[in-house]
Amino acid sequence: MPSPTPSADRLPGYPAADRWRRVPRTGQHYVDTGTGPPVLLLHGNPSWSYQWRHLIAALSPDFRCVAPDLAGLGLSPRPRVPASAVDRHLLQLDHLDALFDHLVAGRGAPRNGWTLVLHDWGGPLGWAWARRRSLRPARIVVLNSICFPWPSGYRLPVYLRWIRDHRGVAALAHATNFFPRAAVRGGVVAPLDRAERRAYLLPLARGGDRRAVVDFVRSIPRDDREEAWRLLEPAAHRHGDDAPGEGGAGGVPGAGGTGRAGGAPGDGGDSGAIGGRTGGGVDLSALPLFVGWGMRDPVFTPLVLGEWERRFPHARVHRYPDAGHYVMEDAADRLGRDVRGFLTSPERS
């Protein structure tokens, strides 16, 4: 299905249309603006690259910012959806492969030196993709996301459990566009203005454009025994002592909604086949890491932040007390300064 293409004047603050691009092989939409070391920004569900407009404005004077819309979301095409959750997320990783190959072969981007900026579903997808690609990023920025099994005691919010676990509720959520409408209000502490809320929702105006939203939620893992979680860690750590917690989040795989492919799991399959589809596995744990956290996020709670600090004691952690899930909205100026400071610091992997 062709993707929606709104005019730029309906997207306040978003980069101008002359910075919009398409990946020839997939039609995936992305923004490419700025000059300097490359930064790949991956959003989550039910969002799109519009969420990055403030951070792009802060970084683009000195960095090349590439912000794609995940397949099925934003201004990207709505591809035929595979039946299994695992294959749906393999599709997302395949689209990221096509984007990267296109950027390197056709748009003059380097193969190395990338920074990954990951939010919500962009976290597990980006983490799994980097491992599959054997990409060693220069740095990683994580914003209200997760790339490991949920910590003990975590509970997915009830409205997401209902969408995930009940087909009738999922159908109603699709018909009413409930989750995106709730997210643009409940995902922030300081209300967005009306034009910004409309911009967030614009790509989902038609019922046929919303399937990915519910598919992402329904792909959230139910517990940490699912094979998907193992894709996010190097082989040497795959039999660790992770405590059980509820999988999933914010429509984001939540951590690992990364099924076998870095997306959502739960469809069975042997680990050998999984490993063959996702590639070798680079250990990302020692890379320079920035963790920025909106402390009033109802999905990625302070409990999840604490697990980041436990697992990655070297991380540079910034808490934003008056920010919600969309920390890049509520703390736009502070986050922009902090991320710029991290990217220009002398830290090296």
Short mmCIF file of C-alpha atoms in Angstrom, two decimals:
data_model
loop_
_atom_site.label_atom_id
_atom_site.label_comp_id
_atom_site.label_asym_id
_atom_site.label_seq_id
_atom_site.Cartn_x
_atom_site.Cartn_y
_atom_site.Cartn_z
CA MET A 1 0.00 0.00 0.00
CA PRO A 2 1.42 3.43 -0.85
CA SER A 3 2.42 5.52 2.12
CA PRO A 4 0.74 8.83 2.97
CA THR A 5 2.60 11.93 1.83
CA PRO A 6 1.40 15.03 3.67
CA SER A 7 2.68 18.45 2.70
CA ALA A 8 5.54 19.84 4.76
CA ASP A 9 3.44 22.77 5.97
CA ARG A 10 1.33 20.34 8.00
CA LEU A 11 4.39 19.15 9.92
CA PRO A 12 5.60 22.07 12.07
CA GLY A 13 9.28 21.87 12.92
CA TYR A 14 9.95 18.85 10.69
CA PRO A 15 12.86 19.10 8.23
CA ALA A 16 11.91 20.60 4.87
CA ALA A 17 10.71 18.32 2.08
CA ASP A 18 14.01 18.67 0.21
CA ARG A 19 15.57 16.61 3.01
CA TRP A 20 13.08 13.74 2.59
CA ARG A 21 14.38 10.62 0.87
CA ARG A 22 13.27 7.14 -0.16
CA VAL A 23 15.22 3.88 -0.19
CA PRO A 24 14.88 2.66 -3.78
CA ARG A 25 14.55 -1.03 -2.93
CA THR A 26 11.90 -0.72 -0.22
CA GLY A 27 10.41 2.76 -0.55
CA GLN A 28 11.22 3.39 3.11
CA HIS A 29 11.01 7.08 3.95
CA TYR A 30 13.79 8.83 5.83
CA VAL A 31 15.08 12.30 6.61
CA ASP A 32 18.73 13.03 5.79
CA THR A 33 20.01 16.40 6.94
CA GLY A 34 23.14 17.99 8.34
CA THR A 35 26.83 17.35 7.80
CA GLY A 36 29.46 15.61 9.88
CA PRO A 37 29.72 12.24 11.63
CA PRO A 38 26.58 10.15 10.96
CA VAL A 39 23.79 9.65 13.48
CA LEU A 40 20.99 7.12 12.94
CA LEU A 41 17.82 7.90 14.92
CA LEU A 42 15.29 5.07 15.34
CA HIS A 43 11.82 5.79 16.70
CA GLY A 44 9.29 3.42 18.21
CA ASN A 45 5.58 2.67 18.16
CA PRO A 46 3.15 4.41 17.61
CA SER A 47 5.45 7.18 16.46
CA TRP A 48 7.54 8.18 13.45
CA SER A 49 10.53 10.35 12.59
CA TYR A 50 8.55 13.51 13.38
CA GLN A 51 9.47 12.93 17.05
CA TRP A 52 13.14 13.68 16.28
CA ARG A 53 12.63 17.20 14.89
CA HIS A 54 14.01 19.01 17.98
CA LEU A 55 16.99 16.71 18.41
CA ILE A 56 17.76 16.91 14.69
CA ALA A 57 17.73 20.71 14.93
CA ALA A 58 20.20 20.51 17.83
CA LEU A 59 22.58 18.05 16.15
CA SER A 60 22.43 18.78 12.42
CA PRO A 61 24.82 21.77 12.43
CA ASP A 62 27.65 19.34 13.26
CA PHE A 63 26.28 15.86 12.54
CA ARG A 64 24.60 14.12 9.63
CA CYS A 65 21.22 13.02 10.99
CA VAL A 66 19.40 10.12 9.32
CA ALA A 67 15.94 9.40 10.71
CA PRO A 68 13.92 6.67 8.97
CA ASP A 69 10.30 5.74 9.49
CA LEU A 70 10.03 2.09 10.43
CA ALA A 71 8.26 -0.05 7.82
CA GLY A 72 4.51 0.36 8.22
CA LEU A 73 4.76 3.60 10.20
CA GLY A 74 5.17 7.29 9.42
CA LEU A 75 5.63 8.09 5.74
CA SER A 76 7.03 4.67 4.89
CA PRO A 77 5.02 2.19 2.79
CA ARG A 78 2.69 -0.30 4.40
CA PRO A 79 4.24 -3.56 3.21
CA ARG A 80 2.50 -6.90 3.13
CA VAL A 81 2.64 -8.08 6.71
CA PRO A 82 4.10 -11.53 7.42
CA ALA A 83 1.93 -13.84 9.48
CA SER A 84 4.36 -14.47 12.33
CA ALA A 85 5.66 -11.89 14.75
CA VAL A 86 9.20 -13.09 14.18
CA ASP A 87 8.97 -12.55 10.44
CA ARG A 88 7.44 -9.11 10.95
CA HIS A 89 10.48 -8.02 12.89
CA LEU A 90 12.88 -9.68 10.52
CA LEU A 91 11.20 -7.46 7.95
CA GLN A 92 12.13 -4.39 10.01
CA LEU A 93 15.76 -5.51 10.20
CA ASP A 94 15.79 -6.18 6.46
CA HIS A 95 14.55 -2.63 5.86
CA LEU A 96 17.34 -1.24 8.05
CA ASP A 97 19.84 -3.29 6.05
CA ALA A 98 18.47 -1.85 2.80
CA LEU A 99 18.62 1.69 4.21
CA PHE A 100 22.21 1.29 5.36
CA ASP A 101 23.33 -0.25 2.05
CA HIS A 102 21.63 2.55 0.15
CA LEU A 103 23.25 5.24 2.30
CA VAL A 104 26.72 3.77 1.91
CA ALA A 105 26.52 2.85 -1.78
CA GLY A 106 24.41 5.71 -3.07
CA ARG A 107 24.45 8.61 -0.62
CA GLY A 108 28.12 8.87 0.37
CA ALA A 109 27.69 7.70 3.95
CA PRO A 110 30.60 5.96 5.70
CA ARG A 111 30.40 2.36 6.84
CA ASN A 112 31.85 3.14 10.24
CA GLY A 113 31.64 5.84 12.87
CA TRP A 114 27.86 5.83 13.32
CA THR A 115 26.07 6.86 16.49
CA LEU A 116 22.76 5.09 17.17
CA VAL A 117 19.99 7.05 18.91
CA LEU A 118 17.32 4.61 20.05
CA HIS A 119 13.87 5.15 21.54
CA ASP A 120 11.08 2.72 22.44
CA TRP A 121 10.95 -0.09 19.80
CA GLY A 122 13.93 1.55 18.13
CA GLY A 123 16.02 0.25 21.04
CA PRO A 124 15.67 -3.50 20.59
CA LEU A 125 15.40 -3.22 16.82
CA GLY A 126 18.52 -1.05 16.57
CA TRP A 127 20.46 -3.16 19.06
CA ALA A 128 19.55 -6.41 17.27
CA TRP A 129 20.26 -4.86 13.86
CA ALA A 130 23.73 -3.67 14.90
CA ARG A 131 24.53 -7.16 16.17
CA ARG A 132 23.19 -8.81 13.02
CA ARG A 133 25.10 -6.36 10.86
CA SER A 134 28.27 -6.78 12.94
CA LEU A 135 28.22 -2.99 13.13
CA ARG A 136 30.27 -1.46 15.91
CA PRO A 137 28.79 1.98 16.53
CA ALA A 138 30.96 4.82 17.77
CA ARG A 139 28.40 5.56 20.49
CA ILE A 140 24.88 4.63 21.52
CA VAL A 141 22.19 6.92 22.91
CA VAL A 142 19.22 5.19 24.56
CA LEU A 143 16.07 7.10 25.45
CA ASN A 144 13.29 5.33 27.40
CA SER A 145 13.79 1.92 25.87
CA ILE A 146 15.13 -1.50 26.78
CA CYS A 147 17.49 -4.04 25.22
CA PHE A 148 17.40 -6.86 27.80
CA PRO A 149 14.69 -8.82 29.62
CA TRP A 150 12.52 -6.80 31.93
CA PRO A 151 13.69 -6.54 35.54
CA SER A 152 11.96 -8.51 38.24
CA GLY A 153 8.72 -6.89 39.33
CA TYR A 154 8.03 -5.05 36.08
CA ARG A 155 4.44 -5.04 34.83
CA LEU A 156 3.33 -3.89 31.41
CA PRO A 157 0.54 -1.28 31.72
CA VAL A 158 -2.88 -2.87 31.67
CA TYR A 159 -4.09 -1.15 28.49
CA LEU A 160 -1.16 -2.59 26.56
CA ARG A 161 -1.73 -6.05 28.02
CA TRP A 162 -5.36 -5.88 26.89
CA ILE A 163 -4.42 -4.91 23.33
CA ARG A 164 -1.72 -7.55 23.24
CA ASP A 165 -3.74 -10.41 24.70
CA HIS A 166 -7.28 -9.87 23.38
CA ARG A 167 -8.03 -9.81 19.66
CA GLY A 168 -11.29 -7.97 20.16
CA VAL A 169 -9.60 -5.17 22.08
CA ALA A 170 -6.87 -5.01 19.46
CA ALA A 171 -9.48 -4.68 16.71
CA LEU A 172 -11.21 -1.88 18.61
CA ALA A 173 -7.89 -0.11 19.21
CA HIS A 174 -7.17 -0.31 15.48
CA ALA A 175 -10.59 1.03 14.47
CA THR A 176 -10.50 3.96 16.88
CA ASN A 177 -6.76 4.73 16.58
CA PHE A 178 -6.80 4.57 20.37
CA PHE A 179 -3.14 3.95 21.13
CA PRO A 180 -1.66 6.76 18.98
CA ARG A 181 -4.29 9.23 20.20
CA ALA A 182 -3.55 8.30 23.80
CA ALA A 183 0.21 8.45 23.26
CA VAL A 184 0.30 12.03 21.95
CA ARG A 185 -1.41 13.14 25.16
CA GLY A 186 -0.29 10.64 27.81
CA GLY A 187 3.25 10.29 26.48
CA VAL A 188 4.15 13.88 27.38
CA VAL A 189 3.99 15.95 30.55
CA ALA A 190 3.78 19.35 28.86
CA PRO A 191 0.93 19.17 26.32
CA LEU A 192 1.83 19.32 22.65
CA ASP A 193 0.06 22.02 20.71
CA ARG A 194 -2.76 21.03 18.41
CA ALA A 195 -0.70 21.24 15.21
CA GLU A 196 1.97 18.96 16.67
CA ARG A 197 -0.58 16.38 17.80
CA ARG A 198 -2.10 16.40 14.33
CA ALA A 199 1.33 15.96 12.77
CA TYR A 200 2.02 12.91 14.92
CA LEU A 201 -1.31 11.37 13.93
CA LEU A 202 -1.38 12.39 10.28
CA PRO A 203 0.23 9.21 8.87
CA LEU A 204 -2.40 7.13 10.70
CA ALA A 205 -5.48 8.96 9.48
CA ARG A 206 -6.63 6.06 7.30
CA GLY A 207 -7.59 2.78 8.90
CA GLY A 208 -5.51 0.85 6.40
CA ASP A 209 -2.36 2.68 7.54
CA ARG A 210 -2.59 1.60 11.19
CA ARG A 211 -1.98 -2.13 11.14
CA ALA A 212 1.63 -1.92 12.26
CA VAL A 213 0.63 -0.07 15.44
CA VAL A 214 -1.40 -2.98 16.78
CA ASP A 215 0.98 -5.58 15.36
CA PHE A 216 3.83 -4.09 17.37
CA VAL A 217 1.79 -4.21 20.59
CA ARG A 218 0.64 -7.76 19.97
CA SER A 219 4.26 -8.79 19.43
CA ILE A 220 5.34 -7.84 22.94
CA PRO A 221 6.94 -10.85 24.66
CA ARG A 222 5.06 -12.29 27.59
CA ASP A 223 8.04 -13.42 29.68
CA ASP A 224 11.80 -13.60 29.60
CA ARG A 225 11.90 -17.28 28.63
CA GLU A 226 11.22 -16.41 25.02
CA GLU A 227 14.12 -16.90 22.64
CA ALA A 228 13.94 -13.33 21.39
CA TRP A 229 15.67 -11.82 24.39
CA ARG A 230 18.82 -13.80 23.69
CA LEU A 231 19.33 -12.00 20.41
CA LEU A 232 20.12 -8.80 22.27
CA GLU A 233 23.16 -10.11 24.13
CA PRO A 234 26.49 -11.58 23.02
CA ALA A 235 26.69 -15.36 23.00
CA ALA A 236 28.76 -15.49 26.17
CA HIS A 237 25.95 -13.86 28.14
CA ARG A 238 23.00 -15.79 26.75
CA HIS A 239 22.59 -18.01 29.77
CA GLY A 240 22.72 -15.36 32.46
CA ASP A 241 20.64 -14.94 35.57
CA ASP A 242 18.05 -12.48 34.32
CA ALA A 243 15.14 -12.26 36.67
CA PRO A 244 11.71 -12.84 35.18
CA GLY A 245 9.59 -9.88 34.26
CA GLU A 246 6.80 -9.09 31.89
CA GLY A 247 7.99 -8.54 28.33
CA GLY A 248 7.06 -5.61 26.28
CA ALA A 249 6.22 -2.05 26.51
CA GLY A 250 4.82 0.94 25.08
CA GLY A 251 3.83 -0.69 22.03
CA VAL A 252 7.43 -1.11 21.89
CA PRO A 253 8.61 -4.45 21.98
CA GLY A 254 9.78 -3.22 24.89
CA ALA A 255 13.06 -4.30 25.00
CA GLY A 256 12.94 -6.82 23.28
CA GLY A 257 10.05 -6.87 21.51
CA THR A 258 12.74 -8.00 19.38
CA GLY A 259 11.61 -11.28 18.37
CA ARG A 260 14.03 -13.61 16.94
CA ALA A 261 14.89 -10.94 14.58
CA GLY A 262 15.18 -8.20 16.96
CA GLY A 263 11.52 -7.98 16.99
CA ALA A 264 8.98 -9.95 18.79
CA PRO A 265 9.29 -13.50 19.71
CA GLY A 266 7.03 -16.14 20.82
CA ASP A 267 6.47 -18.06 17.63
CA GLY A 268 8.76 -20.97 18.33
CA GLY A 269 11.53 -22.01 16.02
CA ASP A 270 14.91 -23.42 16.83
CA SER A 271 17.73 -21.21 17.97
CA GLY A 272 20.00 -22.39 15.21
CA ALA A 273 17.64 -21.05 12.57
CA ILE A 274 17.28 -17.84 14.50
CA GLY A 275 21.01 -17.32 14.72
CA GLY A 276 21.38 -17.90 11.01
CA ARG A 277 18.86 -15.20 10.21
CA THR A 278 20.27 -12.59 12.56
CA GLY A 279 24.01 -12.97 12.08
CA GLY A 280 27.03 -13.16 14.30
CA GLY A 281 26.57 -10.87 17.23
CA VAL A 282 28.78 -7.96 18.20
CA ASP A 283 29.15 -7.21 21.90
CA LEU A 284 27.82 -3.67 22.29
CA SER A 285 28.06 -3.57 26.07
CA ALA A 286 31.40 -1.75 26.33
CA LEU A 287 30.63 1.06 23.89
CA PRO A 288 30.23 4.66 25.09
CA LEU A 289 26.61 4.80 26.21
CA PHE A 290 24.27 7.69 27.02
CA VAL A 291 21.00 6.83 28.77
CA GLY A 292 18.45 9.66 28.86
CA TRP A 293 15.27 9.03 30.81
CA GLY A 294 11.93 10.75 31.08
CA MET A 295 11.12 9.87 34.68
CA ARG A 296 7.34 10.17 34.26
CA ASP A 297 7.04 7.51 31.59
CA PRO A 298 4.19 5.08 32.49
CA VAL A 299 5.77 2.30 30.40
CA PHE A 300 9.54 2.63 30.82
CA THR A 301 9.54 3.26 34.52
CA PRO A 302 12.44 4.11 36.85
CA LEU A 303 12.67 0.37 37.55
CA VAL A 304 13.82 -0.15 33.96
CA LEU A 305 16.32 2.71 34.23
CA GLY A 306 17.78 1.05 37.30
CA GLU A 307 18.42 -2.08 35.28
CA TRP A 308 20.32 -0.04 32.67
CA GLU A 309 22.50 1.34 35.45
CA ARG A 310 23.09 -2.12 36.89
CA ARG A 311 24.04 -3.68 33.56
CA PHE A 312 25.99 -0.72 32.18
CA PRO A 313 27.71 0.99 35.11
CA HIS A 314 29.89 2.99 32.70
CA ALA A 315 26.87 4.66 31.08
CA ARG A 316 26.39 8.41 31.23
CA VAL A 317 22.88 8.68 32.73
CA HIS A 318 20.67 11.76 32.57
CA ARG A 319 17.34 11.89 34.35
CA TYR A 320 14.67 14.34 33.24
CA PRO A 321 12.23 14.59 36.18
CA ASP A 322 9.49 16.48 34.33
CA ALA A 323 9.54 14.43 31.14
CA GLY A 324 7.39 11.53 30.03
CA HIS A 325 7.83 8.80 27.43
CA TYR A 326 8.55 11.35 24.70
CA VAL A 327 11.51 12.79 26.53
CA MET A 328 12.64 14.45 23.28
CA GLU A 329 9.47 16.59 23.51
CA ASP A 330 9.32 17.42 27.22
CA ALA A 331 13.05 18.00 27.64
CA ALA A 332 13.90 19.08 24.10
CA ASP A 333 16.46 21.79 24.92
CA ARG A 334 18.17 19.97 27.77
CA LEU A 335 18.30 16.70 25.89
CA GLY A 336 19.73 18.39 22.82
CA ARG A 337 22.53 19.97 24.86
CA ASP A 338 23.26 16.75 26.74
CA VAL A 339 23.37 14.55 23.65
CA ARG A 340 25.56 17.08 21.81
CA GLY A 341 27.91 17.08 24.80
CA PHE A 342 28.09 13.30 24.74
CA LEU A 343 28.73 13.13 20.99
CA THR A 344 31.51 15.72 21.16
CA SER A 345 33.19 14.32 24.28
CA PRO A 346 36.54 12.50 24.01
CA GLU A 347 35.07 9.12 25.01
CA ARG A 348 36.07 6.30 22.68
CA SER A 349 35.11 2.67 22.48
#
